[in-house]
């Protein structure tokens, strides 16, 4: 990603915050065990506006400031520390390479931050998981408010930047889409591999290992989220990640795995028969989920309200389950009272981008937002019938032959000017393609 794109994003965001000051904190580091940390992954808002991917950094955006509109506080160069835990960009390069008007060592934060906030009329800050830093911002605010009436300036409110920043992230630029297509292409290749590998006797982790190997081999950062390789009844656990079971003939295998490529993500699910053939019940439910998914994708159109694609998949699934006798009663009542939820308990999709469950507004008050070109959404209906399935109160018990089946089909869909583009179209999902 070019620096000019980060600059352009900052300019767009600063035009919205006007006379306020935004303070952004880098992602916290997380302990894996004892003194070993997880790989660092920058906070997506911080990355989106700065491109700077180190820990222990603060970005300040003060559009009203005469000279220092973009300021970075970063870890200073330190030969000893860098020997142990990696190179640091340092204060000078933060200015030169990341376009900051001014940069300071993070140790000077308390001393230097005030000047970038005292004349702002509000602070844009997201209360994050770092309570110590939350307190730093609150203390600064408190201090500035004690002199507000005397000086006539100061921030009178703290506002979360979500409503101003997230709509920017929601619409993907050409270079963001190029990275997302790359993340999709790598994951698509991995899903082809899963289709080849899945056989009776294969362990779930063998497929996970080969897919994640490809994610790295093709230059990706790794899995976009813990890969789900779920055979048999494990497919009914939405976030199953143990991936340690040996698959058997006659079962299904649900694979939900996506790749992270240079900060952008793909998110793909396919459900295969472990042998070469679906059983009769598996095939009926597979075709139903596929129909629900295609009907939902049909609703992913510019200017369509967010709720329509979910409504389409729900209605298709309810109609199908009713015709199989697995749901009974009045269709409108079943939908309204969500009596289908024991079978289909999650939403039909989510925004996708820098975060797998990406930011973006779905609803303001009672009003659903509409899809707009450049947005990317997943479409992922499913049906899950656990062995110990409990129907909604008053609904029929499910005969044993349907139990232990879990199916989800998930694609990543870009909204275009004229309709949509299924980015993951190269990953097969027809019954014929699955049965081979
Ligand atoms: N893999 C997470 C999701 O599908 O939302
Ligand atoms: Mn998924
Ligand atoms: Mn998803």
Coordinates of C-alpha atoms and ligand atoms in Angstrom, one line a residue, residues 225 256 267-269 380 410, ligand 2:
X225 CA -8.9 -16.7 12.0
X256 CA -14.2 -22.7 7.2
X267 CA -13.3 -16.0 4.7
X268 CA -14.5 -19.1 2.9
X269 CA -16.6 -22.1 4.0
X380 CA -22.9 -17.8 4.7
X410 CA -19.7 -19.1 2.6
Ligands
LIG2 MN1 -16.1 -18.2 7.9

